[in-house]
Amino acid sequence: MDRVSAFDEPLKKLLGGATAKVMAEHLDLHTVGDLLHHYPRRYEERGRLTAMTDLPLDEHVTVVAQVADARVMAFNNGRGKRLEVTLTDGHGRLQLVFFGHGVHKPHKELLPGRRAMFAGKVSVFNRKMQLAHPTYQLLDAESTDEAGATEAVDAFAGRLLPIYPACKQLDSWRIAKAVDAVLPSAQEAVDPLPPALREGRGFTALPEALLKIHRPQTKADIAAAKDRLKWDEAFVLQVALARRRYADTQLPAVARRPVPGGLLDAFDAELPFTLTDGQLKVSKEIFDDLATEHPMHRLLQGEVGSGKTLVALRAMLAVVDAGGQAAMLAPTEVLAQQHHRSITEMMGELAEGGMLGGSDRGTKVVLLTGSMGMPARRRALLDLVTGEAGIVIGTHALIEDKVQFHELGLVVVDEQHRFGVEQRDALRSKGKQPPHLLVMTATPIPRTVAMTVFGDLETSVLDQLPAGRSPIASHVVPAKDKPHFLSRAWERVREEVENGHQAYVVCPRIGDDEDEAAGKKGKRDAEQEGDKRPPLAVLDTAEQLAKGPLTGLRVEVLHGRMHPDDKDDVMRRFAAGQVDVLVATTVIEVGVNVPNATAMVIMDADRFGVSQLHQLRGRVGRGSAPGLCLLVSEAHEASPARARLSAVAATLDGFELSRIDLEERREGDVLGQAQSGVRSSLRVLSVIDDEEVIAAAREEAVKVVAADPDLEHLPELRLALDALLDKDREEYLDKG
């Protein structure tokens, strides 16, 4: 078998169809290579019982523990039987429960004093942690299942016990057996690290590292294997990104320099405030990039409300001054309309170029979205192709083939995580030469994540809030435990409105007929998770509030399925103060700017991610009055969901929250979404904890790519890249 095909061998050949099917469907493992890269999550030591004091709720866990006692209880007037088993580890206790026909075998086997591995989902019943119907494997030789127990003892005696990321259908120890079957293939591993780099850093050989991560003899084995495998992951990803950056530097672009006395100077002269030091510094970085003859690729990240739109607008005006057009791409129609409104307001008469009464130094600012009427759309397309419009703001309707530009010089993408790499490249291809690119994100990203997720972009950070922004107080409202807290929340909303302010109420769902199917699915999912109901909906909540606690206030709704004109109308009236309370979905998450809105109540807040909550909260406290954000939740006090909400309530620092967000989600998911085409490839590398590894791998990757851009002399590295990148993205990298 040659070196490549050993890793490409389908699992069903070695493991049998049923096991391979479960691995493919539930763990996304298809080949021998996939399984060899499915590393243990942690290791248990023989003879040491697992600490049970901090088991995560609602997660599948594997514990090694001893049976303290077991008893069969009758219920339903003696018609039903329940086996309750108590496990101990010397520190804490954990309850197991088996029902019905599932009682007999464990009742015979789980006798006091027995030790076993147990796997199941942690839930709470009567305020006690429990596993219902866990699967288990006995670890002592006196077991009734002699063959199984002897095998378990042989496999784990005196060794570290690998605990694998598992699923309901396949336990950790069954995965361990499958790994044993494919482990000989580790000898065929193709080593992606260039020999000089491997030797220079004294790394373990790759086959040995794979052997040590799966079947370590000592803790030192695990450390050596992890060091090596982290480097592989970091280095291969950084090479992919370095090749992309290198390809971009080979592209030509038109240098765009601001013209003295032009549009930008006229705009700056009219600004009613001075720019922050941060805005000036970042603007200089952008203007320096725009002045070069290869395309700028810059990520502008900043805290909610740090003034990113203003910085981007100044860059767009500089490009218009230099004879180019600028396009701003927004993820939703609401946001595109909001940007169009705020940019035309900021520019004043400078946005009326070519119109009677407009400024002679001005330019036309047009809006282009998918749902515009034909006459307005035709006019906008004509303004773009003739060059009449210097600035266009739109949704991905801008990417369509029909859209032609006179001279596209700059593309600004708002909220990068909503756009795939392909979409931003489709817009870039509309320039005669590649336009400059500025990507804005309001989700603060830790430095290492920026290096990994947005590693093909240079990064600018705006971390200073403009003067005059108010503090936001955040509190968790435990609606289930303390219903009177929720009543008080609606009183607080009334108080804000009585003081002349406005409020948002955010819900996870719309709740109309089209939503019904999703609601049913949500209800099913919720019931499976032990919740009693589907997420709250905008339409129902608005009706209940208007008839109940907020009677007499002007309550309106806003959601993504409304007609664009209706959405725009509601937003205009809310901005003008004609609506007291706006009940909305997350369409208000980014870019919506109503300084008079001071309060926000987020219903079912535990259904939202950390950065999403931070984004939503950023809609209040935008004026001189302090902001208030109430996170309403029915989640159990000890649950991870409540811990997440408490973390959001405790800090306004987006960078800190983004770390919490990452620690909670698997980083691979983050990378998988943001880098279109890159599979969830991070298994041992942590983009939070391994900052030094990522920074060093980036340096090495830059050197390797500078010396050999096509990796002609490094075929093994090229193979590893092929495995990381899918075909479309690989072609894209080749094209640059």
XYZ file of C-alpha atoms in Angstrom:
736
model
C 0.000 0.000 0.000
C 1.521 3.356 -0.936
C 1.971 6.185 1.532
C -1.069 8.178 0.500
C -3.628 5.404 0.052
C -3.115 3.968 3.563
C -4.667 7.126 5.013
C -7.338 7.324 2.281
C -8.584 3.774 2.947
C -12.361 3.875 3.734
C -13.134 2.880 7.329
C -15.771 0.343 6.298
C -13.011 -1.879 4.871
C -11.370 -2.206 8.290
C -14.213 -1.738 10.770
C -17.299 -3.135 9.064
C -20.263 -1.243 7.625
C -22.309 -0.515 10.770
C -19.487 1.093 12.795
C -18.196 2.990 9.740
C -21.713 4.344 9.056
C -22.081 5.699 12.614
C -18.588 7.251 12.431
C -19.405 8.933 9.097
C -22.833 10.225 10.105
C -22.192 11.314 13.680
C -18.461 12.051 13.909
C -17.666 13.016 10.280
C -14.953 10.325 10.137
C -14.709 8.567 6.761
C -11.134 7.336 6.204
C -8.289 5.784 8.193
C -6.619 9.210 8.210
C -9.757 10.851 9.665
C -9.844 8.327 12.520
C -6.109 8.636 13.237
C -6.646 12.396 13.542
C -9.595 11.911 15.928
C -7.535 12.429 19.073
C -8.511 11.622 22.682
C -10.081 14.585 24.450
C -8.386 13.631 27.740
C -6.860 10.649 29.562
C -7.818 8.860 32.758
C -5.250 7.126 34.950
C -5.880 3.552 36.066
C -6.468 3.473 39.795
C -7.458 7.150 39.951
C -11.166 7.925 40.070
C -12.519 10.846 38.064
C -13.552 13.998 39.910
C -17.311 14.313 39.700
C -17.584 17.708 41.267
C -17.707 19.622 37.974
C -19.478 17.484 35.378
C -20.887 19.632 32.538
C -24.681 19.619 32.271
C -26.250 18.461 28.964
C -22.965 17.019 27.684
C -21.941 13.466 26.876
C -19.306 12.417 29.408
C -17.235 9.347 30.167
C -16.388 8.710 33.813
C -14.360 5.990 35.517
C -15.878 5.349 38.950
C -16.805 2.861 41.648
C -20.302 1.637 42.525
C -21.252 2.759 46.057
C -24.720 1.184 46.131
C -27.471 -0.089 43.829
C -31.180 -0.623 44.507
C -34.267 -1.520 42.482
C -37.304 0.692 43.144
C -40.884 0.011 42.074
C -43.132 2.726 40.664
C -46.528 3.021 38.933
C -48.137 0.795 41.630
C -45.451 -1.860 41.240
C -45.941 -2.197 37.468
C -42.633 -0.447 36.645
C -39.089 -1.014 37.920
C -36.247 1.453 38.199
C -32.616 0.638 39.075
C -30.788 3.458 40.870
C -27.006 3.163 41.151
C -24.816 5.610 43.072
C -21.227 6.107 41.875
C -18.450 7.665 43.920
C -14.982 8.976 43.305
C -14.138 9.942 46.868
C -15.093 13.605 46.220
C -18.545 13.605 44.700
C -21.413 11.304 43.864
C -23.314 10.660 40.653
C -26.646 8.879 40.218
C -27.292 6.377 37.402
C -30.825 5.354 36.514
C -32.080 2.421 34.378
C -35.757 1.720 33.551
C -37.894 -1.181 32.376
C -36.209 -4.073 30.590
C -32.868 -2.239 30.835
C -32.721 -3.014 34.599
C -31.744 -6.717 34.583
C -28.176 -6.782 33.226
C -26.841 -3.768 35.198
C -28.569 -5.094 38.352
C -26.472 -8.272 38.101
C -23.231 -6.511 37.137
C -23.122 -3.156 38.961
C -22.520 -4.457 42.463
C -21.069 -2.274 45.248
C -17.283 -2.034 44.937
C -17.223 -2.678 41.179
C -15.279 -0.228 38.968
C -16.350 0.589 35.436
C -16.311 3.206 32.683
C -19.712 4.872 32.218
C -20.795 7.038 29.277
C -23.960 9.117 28.987
C -25.487 12.602 28.968
C -25.473 14.524 32.251
C -28.909 15.741 33.345
C -30.421 17.003 36.588
C -33.278 15.246 38.405
C -34.485 16.308 41.852
C -31.506 18.714 42.018
C -29.055 15.800 41.613
C -26.724 15.130 38.685
C -27.575 11.877 36.917
C -26.900 9.730 33.841
C -30.019 8.007 32.473
C -29.393 4.615 30.796
C -25.620 5.078 30.440
C -23.582 2.511 28.560
C -20.766 1.034 30.624
C -17.747 -1.270 30.505
C -16.585 -3.118 33.608
C -12.920 -2.692 34.479
C -12.400 -5.488 36.977
C -11.623 -9.131 36.279
C -14.360 -10.571 38.547
C -16.921 -9.339 36.023
C -19.546 -11.789 34.778
C -18.553 -10.874 31.229
C -15.122 -12.489 31.609
C -13.818 -11.992 28.059
C -14.818 -8.307 27.919
C -13.381 -7.515 31.332
C -10.074 -9.291 30.690
C -9.690 -7.427 27.420
C -10.421 -4.112 29.158
C -7.895 -4.855 31.883
C -5.254 -5.931 29.366
C -5.835 -2.839 27.277
C -5.706 -0.402 30.150
C -3.661 -2.003 32.946
C -0.955 0.386 34.078
C -1.730 2.740 31.165
C -3.385 6.050 30.556
C -6.941 5.498 29.410
C -7.808 7.588 26.299
C -11.256 9.211 26.453
C -12.376 10.080 22.903
C -14.889 12.689 21.727
C -17.857 10.320 21.357
C -21.525 10.371 20.458
C -24.668 8.705 21.758
C -24.365 5.944 19.154
C -20.670 5.178 19.745
C -18.928 5.208 23.130
C -15.365 6.246 23.805
C -14.118 2.685 24.359
C -15.642 1.450 21.095
C -13.806 4.261 19.323
C -10.622 3.165 21.157
C -11.066 -0.367 19.740
C -11.551 1.048 16.237
C -8.376 3.118 16.640
C -6.483 -0.050 17.612
C -7.561 -1.577 14.285
C -6.166 1.324 12.203
C -3.145 2.271 14.340
C -0.637 0.204 12.266
C -1.388 2.595 9.362
C 0.170 5.448 11.406
C 3.536 4.222 10.053
C 2.384 5.402 6.597
C 1.842 9.037 7.737
C 3.140 11.629 5.243
C 5.087 14.282 7.164
C 4.107 17.838 6.127
C 6.901 19.637 8.021
C 10.009 20.462 5.954
C 12.931 18.341 7.327
C 14.988 21.425 8.297
C 12.101 22.838 10.323
C 11.373 19.473 11.982
C 14.978 18.898 12.977
C 15.573 22.530 13.969
C 12.725 22.377 16.474
C 13.480 18.823 17.628
C 10.017 17.431 16.883
C 8.966 13.793 17.260
C 8.443 12.020 13.898
C 4.789 12.072 12.798
C 4.104 8.266 12.974
C 5.511 8.239 16.500
C 3.435 11.299 17.479
C 0.240 9.561 16.279
C 1.126 6.442 18.237
C 1.862 8.452 21.395
C -1.338 10.548 21.265
C -3.540 7.439 20.979
C -1.642 4.989 23.211
C 0.636 6.968 25.538
C 2.737 5.152 28.116
C 3.459 8.326 30.089
C 2.273 11.929 30.381
C 5.509 12.986 28.660
C 4.363 10.972 25.602
C 1.142 12.993 25.447
C 2.998 16.320 25.747
C 5.514 15.410 23.006
C 2.740 14.200 20.674
C 0.618 17.309 21.241
C 3.551 19.665 20.645
C 4.211 17.992 17.328
C 0.567 17.735 16.160
C -0.218 21.337 17.149
C 2.645 22.481 14.957
C 1.363 20.482 12.000
C -2.071 22.071 12.265
C -0.804 25.607 12.783
C 1.859 25.379 10.087
C -0.279 23.862 7.308
C -3.052 26.422 7.889
C -0.564 29.314 7.983
C 1.067 28.093 4.736
C -2.360 28.129 3.059
C -2.919 31.699 4.255
C 0.640 32.818 3.421
C 0.235 31.484 -0.138
C -2.963 33.442 -0.476
C -1.295 36.644 0.808
C 1.654 36.046 -1.524
C -0.685 35.570 -4.509
C -2.445 38.826 -3.604
C 0.854 40.754 -3.594
C 1.427 39.599 -7.190
C -1.831 41.223 -8.362
C -1.816 44.721 -9.864
C -4.096 47.470 -8.512
C -4.588 51.176 -9.116
C -3.033 53.260 -6.346
C -5.696 55.577 -4.860
C -4.446 58.681 -3.076
C -6.723 61.355 -1.571
C -6.764 64.617 -3.560
C -5.974 67.765 -1.515
C -9.059 69.980 -1.358
C -11.277 67.128 -2.597
C -14.278 65.291 -1.237
C -12.467 63.884 1.819
C -11.188 67.295 2.931
C -14.658 68.816 2.442
C -16.184 65.992 4.525
C -13.610 66.318 7.338
C -14.182 70.090 7.485
C -17.908 69.517 8.154
C -17.458 66.870 10.905
C -19.042 68.153 14.146
C -16.465 66.294 16.286
C -12.801 65.350 16.208
C -11.693 61.836 15.271
C -10.308 59.657 18.078
C -6.580 58.813 18.070
C -7.548 55.251 17.171
C -9.593 56.383 14.155
C -6.698 58.549 12.922
C -4.168 55.727 13.349
C -6.327 53.162 11.542
C -7.180 55.658 8.771
C -3.452 56.186 8.169
C -2.897 52.404 7.869
C -5.725 52.242 5.312
C -4.569 55.289 3.303
C -0.999 53.903 3.174
C -2.388 50.623 1.749
C -4.593 52.423 -0.779
C -1.556 54.308 -2.076
C 0.229 51.094 -3.188
C -0.032 49.387 -6.567
C -1.204 46.018 -5.290
C -4.612 45.515 -3.647
C -5.129 46.340 0.020
C -6.534 43.385 2.021
C -7.291 44.733 5.464
C -9.523 43.627 8.321
C -10.914 46.480 10.415
C -12.167 45.133 13.713
C -13.557 47.239 16.458
C -15.765 47.281 19.486
C -19.467 47.855 19.040
C -19.844 51.600 18.425
C -16.141 52.420 17.996
C -16.812 54.331 14.759
C -15.828 51.769 12.102
C -18.400 53.063 9.587
C -16.886 56.549 9.753
C -13.380 55.163 9.110
C -14.689 53.115 6.165
C -16.556 56.120 4.744
C -13.392 58.259 4.811
C -11.584 55.495 2.875
C -14.434 55.399 0.327
C -14.309 59.199 -0.095
C -10.520 59.065 -0.650
C -11.053 56.490 -3.440
C -13.790 58.610 -5.062
C -11.381 61.583 -4.934
C -8.851 59.428 -6.811
C -11.288 58.639 -9.634
C -12.607 55.295 -8.368
C -15.914 53.972 -7.085
C -16.487 52.325 -3.705
C -18.962 49.539 -2.932
C -20.114 48.594 0.540
C -21.530 45.084 0.945
C -23.894 44.480 3.895
C -25.300 41.102 5.020
C -28.987 42.116 5.241
C -31.334 44.601 3.580
C -32.105 46.257 6.919
C -28.394 46.886 7.427
C -27.823 48.059 3.840
C -30.690 50.572 4.226
C -29.350 51.639 7.625
C -25.839 52.228 6.207
C -27.271 54.131 3.224
C -29.300 56.339 5.542
C -26.458 57.030 8.002
C -23.856 57.639 5.253
C -26.073 60.090 3.352
C -26.835 61.856 6.668
C -23.121 62.032 7.574
C -22.218 63.392 4.120
C -25.061 65.920 3.939
C -24.980 67.909 0.686
C -21.792 66.046 -0.362
C -24.053 63.037 -1.043
C -26.034 65.038 -3.590
C -23.350 65.346 -6.268
C -24.803 66.023 -9.710
C -28.160 67.080 -8.236
C -29.539 70.625 -8.196
C -28.496 72.272 -4.957
C -25.918 69.537 -4.321
C -22.234 70.207 -3.726
C -20.009 70.543 -6.792
C -17.478 68.390 -4.912
C -20.103 65.774 -3.988
C -20.897 62.346 -5.389
C -24.047 60.280 -5.712
C -24.610 57.595 -3.041
C -26.926 54.822 -4.298
C -28.595 51.824 -2.662
C -28.921 48.478 -4.463
C -30.829 45.557 -2.891
C -32.563 42.476 -4.319
C -36.103 43.584 -3.553
C -35.966 47.101 -5.038
C -38.575 47.937 -7.695
C -37.386 47.758 -11.321
C -37.332 51.543 -12.044
C -35.211 52.317 -8.937
C -32.972 49.336 -9.713
C -32.436 50.412 -13.333
C -31.543 53.930 -12.208
C -29.026 52.592 -9.664
C -27.422 50.226 -12.229
C -27.142 53.118 -14.720
C -25.518 55.375 -12.105
C -22.942 52.630 -11.426
C -22.026 51.867 -15.026
C -21.702 55.564 -16.000
C -19.701 56.434 -12.878
C -22.329 58.976 -11.795
C -22.496 57.184 -8.409
C -19.205 57.218 -6.510
C -20.543 55.123 -3.624
C -22.938 52.163 -3.735
C -24.292 50.364 -0.708
C -26.022 47.023 -1.127
C -26.594 43.408 -0.225
C -25.220 40.507 -2.239
C -27.438 41.808 -5.077
C -24.194 43.718 -5.857
C -22.501 40.439 -6.797
C -24.956 39.560 -9.589
C -23.647 39.382 -13.155
C -25.833 42.283 -14.310
C -24.089 44.747 -12.006
C -21.353 46.660 -13.882
C -19.098 49.366 -12.442
C -17.463 52.246 -14.264
C -14.249 52.022 -12.182
C -14.507 49.918 -8.998
C -11.644 50.935 -6.714
C -12.618 49.779 -3.203
C -14.864 47.070 -1.762
C -15.911 47.390 1.890
C -17.460 44.205 3.346
C -19.443 44.654 6.546
C -19.630 41.730 8.987
C -17.247 39.308 7.257
C -18.520 36.250 9.131
C -21.760 36.470 7.118
C -19.929 36.267 3.774
C -17.956 33.385 2.372
C -14.560 33.983 0.798
C -16.131 33.245 -2.626
C -18.691 36.054 -2.303
C -16.157 38.706 -1.497
C -14.018 37.464 -4.417
C -16.985 37.611 -6.807
C -17.385 41.312 -6.006
C -13.647 41.914 -6.331
C -13.710 40.422 -9.848
C -15.921 43.324 -10.984
C -13.010 45.772 -11.127
C -10.926 46.232 -14.316
C -8.046 45.488 -11.971
C -8.599 43.917 -8.539
C -10.030 46.626 -6.251
C -8.747 47.306 -2.751
C -10.600 45.384 -0.021
C -11.564 46.476 3.490
C -13.403 43.943 5.674
C -15.163 45.258 8.795
C -16.233 43.149 11.736
C -17.908 44.321 14.924
C -17.123 41.030 16.652
C -13.823 41.634 18.429
C -11.445 38.774 17.670
C -8.447 37.746 19.811
C -5.153 38.313 17.971
C -4.443 34.630 17.368
C -7.900 34.031 15.966
C -7.443 36.972 13.606
C -4.123 35.389 12.545
C -5.866 32.083 11.926
C -9.342 32.933 10.664
C -8.453 36.112 8.785
C -4.806 35.239 8.195
C -4.997 36.396 4.574
C -5.784 39.956 5.742
C -3.699 42.596 7.526
C -5.449 43.672 10.738
C -6.358 47.092 12.157
C -8.032 47.368 15.565
C -10.270 50.190 16.834
C -10.470 49.686 20.582
C -11.304 53.235 21.673
C -14.920 54.319 22.043
C -15.761 57.859 20.863
C -16.406 60.439 23.583
C -20.026 60.685 24.717
C -20.876 56.953 24.627
C -22.675 55.877 27.786
C -22.119 52.857 30.009
C -24.521 49.907 29.676
C -25.726 48.018 32.768
C -26.508 44.347 32.085
C -28.460 41.951 34.307
C -29.681 38.343 34.041
C -33.432 37.967 34.704
C -34.181 34.376 35.883
C -37.802 34.245 34.635
C -38.513 30.708 35.855
C -37.026 30.943 39.363
C -38.140 34.527 40.003
C -41.142 35.556 37.847
C -41.413 38.881 39.730
C -38.020 39.838 38.226
C -39.627 39.659 34.756
C -42.532 41.870 35.900
C -39.959 44.360 37.169
C -38.187 44.236 33.763
C -41.371 45.445 32.019
C -41.759 48.166 34.673
C -38.205 49.317 33.858
C -39.123 49.500 30.143
C -42.160 51.670 30.999
C -39.932 53.936 33.152
C -37.468 54.427 30.267
C -40.341 55.355 27.901
C -41.849 57.740 30.495
C -38.432 59.447 30.648
C -38.644 60.085 26.896
C -36.551 57.104 25.744
C -37.240 53.967 23.683
C -36.638 50.228 24.053
C -35.972 47.059 22.080
C -37.368 43.610 22.895
C -35.515 40.829 21.049
C -36.896 37.312 20.398
C -35.253 34.293 18.714
C -38.154 33.564 16.348
C -40.664 35.402 14.095
C -43.763 33.277 14.741
C -45.800 33.637 11.536
C -47.236 30.778 9.450
C -44.015 30.240 7.503
C -42.315 29.983 10.852
C -44.678 27.238 11.953
C -42.637 24.367 10.454
C -39.441 25.670 12.022
C -41.376 26.085 15.273
C -42.500 22.463 15.246
C -38.934 21.327 14.645
C -37.777 23.708 17.400
C -40.414 22.257 19.685
C -39.249 18.696 18.930
C -35.618 19.674 19.509
C -36.597 21.486 22.677
C -38.492 18.479 24.008
C -35.518 16.234 23.275
C -33.354 18.643 25.239
C -35.810 18.535 28.118
C -37.158 22.061 27.464
C -40.887 22.589 27.674
C -41.469 24.938 24.735
C -40.095 26.312 21.464
C -38.264 29.693 21.528
C -40.377 32.825 22.019
C -41.614 34.561 18.873
C -41.746 38.249 17.908
C -45.401 38.324 16.793
C -46.749 36.540 19.897
C -44.572 38.517 22.298
C -45.507 41.883 20.738
C -49.212 41.054 21.034
C -48.892 39.902 24.657
C -46.875 42.983 25.662
C -49.248 45.422 23.939
C -52.244 43.837 25.715
C -50.444 43.231 29.018
C -47.457 44.852 30.758
C -46.844 47.513 28.058
C -50.492 48.544 27.430
C -50.746 52.088 26.144
C -47.198 52.181 24.694
C -46.581 52.276 20.927
C -45.321 48.725 20.286
C -44.257 47.671 16.743
C -42.521 44.644 15.209
C -39.508 44.237 12.910
C -38.265 40.994 11.352
C -36.483 39.700 8.253
C -39.560 38.483 6.352
C -41.320 41.865 6.255
C -41.407 43.723 2.939
C -38.275 45.947 2.660
C -40.396 49.136 2.460
C -42.248 48.135 5.638
C -38.963 47.366 7.427
C -37.552 50.711 6.346
C -40.734 52.500 7.430
C -40.646 50.923 10.922
C -36.930 51.740 11.343
C -37.482 55.354 10.225
C -40.375 55.829 12.649
C -38.418 54.197 15.484
C -35.424 56.451 14.729
C -37.787 59.463 14.682
C -39.179 58.543 18.125
C -42.684 57.635 16.849
C -42.393 54.056 18.208
C -41.777 53.390 21.930
C -40.909 49.685 21.884
C -39.576 47.725 18.928
C -40.079 43.943 19.226
C -37.578 42.431 16.786
C -35.495 39.444 15.755
C -31.722 39.758 15.449
C -32.136 41.916 12.303
C -31.203 44.780 14.627
C -27.955 43.029 15.630
C -25.506 45.242 13.749
C -25.395 48.753 12.386
C -28.738 49.954 13.777
C -28.111 53.316 15.408
C -30.896 54.968 17.442
C -29.218 57.020 20.218
C -32.539 57.561 22.041
C -33.030 53.783 22.566
C -31.748 53.096 26.076
C -33.236 49.725 27.129
C -33.133 46.237 25.636
C -34.866 43.092 26.896
C -33.558 39.891 25.261
C -36.064 37.045 25.624
C -34.726 33.457 25.792
C -31.270 35.019 25.940
C -29.680 31.583 26.436
C -30.664 30.752 22.829
C -28.141 33.311 21.504
C -24.344 33.064 21.285
C -22.043 35.234 23.384
C -20.901 37.523 20.548
C -24.474 37.857 19.296
C -25.616 39.032 22.753
C -22.717 41.513 22.825
C -23.716 42.816 19.365
C -27.360 43.179 20.347
C -26.483 44.958 23.590
C -24.406 47.425 21.572
C -27.637 48.890 20.141
C -28.360 50.691 23.452
C -26.294 53.305 25.291
C -25.442 54.996 21.981
C -26.475 58.434 23.206
C -25.835 60.481 26.347
C -28.241 58.478 28.569
C -26.997 55.228 30.180
C -28.077 51.919 28.601
C -29.802 48.949 30.219
C -29.725 45.369 28.902
C -31.829 42.634 30.549
C -31.067 39.009 29.639
C -34.220 36.970 30.292
C -33.715 33.226 30.674
C -35.484 30.139 32.000
C -32.228 28.150 32.065
C -31.332 26.252 35.251
C -29.039 28.219 37.577
C -26.248 25.590 37.396
C -26.403 25.237 33.585
C -23.661 26.303 31.132
C -26.266 28.567 29.469
C -26.687 30.596 32.666
C -22.914 30.761 33.183
C -22.627 32.203 29.662
C -25.251 34.882 30.377
C -23.555 35.814 33.656
C -20.282 36.262 31.739
C -21.978 38.609 29.258
C -23.581 40.578 32.097
C -20.227 40.858 33.890
C -18.175 42.601 31.169
C -18.545 45.016 28.252
C -15.140 43.984 26.875
C -15.821 42.348 23.511
C -12.344 40.835 23.295
C -12.829 39.110 26.660
C -16.253 37.825 25.573
C -14.889 36.535 22.275
C -12.432 34.403 24.243
C -15.304 32.975 26.327
C -17.252 32.356 23.114
C -14.333 30.457 21.621
C -13.664 28.411 24.726
C -17.290 27.348 24.676
C -17.559 26.423 20.993
C -15.095 24.116 19.317
C -12.631 26.395 17.559
C -12.827 24.211 14.484
C -16.421 25.345 14.064
C -15.350 28.974 14.139
C -12.663 28.382 11.532
C -14.894 26.167 9.437
C -17.496 28.914 9.093
C -15.150 31.803 8.563
C -12.680 30.227 6.150
C -14.935 28.876 3.462
C -13.633 25.512 2.330
C -11.326 24.900 5.271
C -12.667 21.875 7.098
C -12.962 21.980 10.859
C -9.315 21.115 11.002
C -8.212 22.128 14.467
C -8.008 19.134 16.751
C -5.166 19.753 19.186
C -4.354 23.369 18.392
C -6.201 25.889 20.542
C -6.438 29.326 18.991
C -6.741 30.710 22.504
C -3.963 28.949 24.374
C -1.406 28.380 21.622
C -0.639 31.960 20.658
C 3.135 31.364 20.535
C 2.777 28.277 18.314
C 0.511 30.142 15.855
C 2.796 33.200 15.726
C 5.921 31.051 15.211
C 4.159 28.877 12.580
C 3.111 32.018 10.736
C 6.731 33.253 10.620
C 7.992 29.896 9.333
C 5.162 29.703 6.777
C 6.031 33.148 5.381
C 9.684 32.080 4.953
C 8.741 28.807 3.235
C 6.293 30.476 0.827
C 8.698 33.320 -0.007
C 11.382 30.768 -0.937
C 9.075 28.348 -2.810
C 5.587 29.822 -3.533
C 4.366 26.719 -5.398
C 5.912 24.303 -2.852
C 7.607 22.459 -5.723
C 10.342 21.170 -3.435
C 7.951 20.211 -0.622
C 5.559 17.587 -2.064
C 4.563 16.298 1.411
C 3.489 19.783 2.498
C 1.571 20.152 -0.753
C -0.271 16.886 0.038
C -1.179 18.127 3.509
C -2.540 21.345 1.954
C -4.684 19.319 -0.449
C -6.156 17.482 2.525
C -6.923 20.759 4.308
C -8.412 22.614 1.354
C -11.251 21.463 -0.797
C -10.919 21.636 -4.587
C -12.699 24.957 -5.152
C -10.630 26.728 -2.568
C -7.435 25.126 -3.841
C -8.201 26.417 -7.344
C -8.886 29.801 -5.830
C -5.502 29.795 -4.093
C -3.813 28.848 -7.365
C -5.563 31.696 -9.180
C -4.777 34.042 -6.289
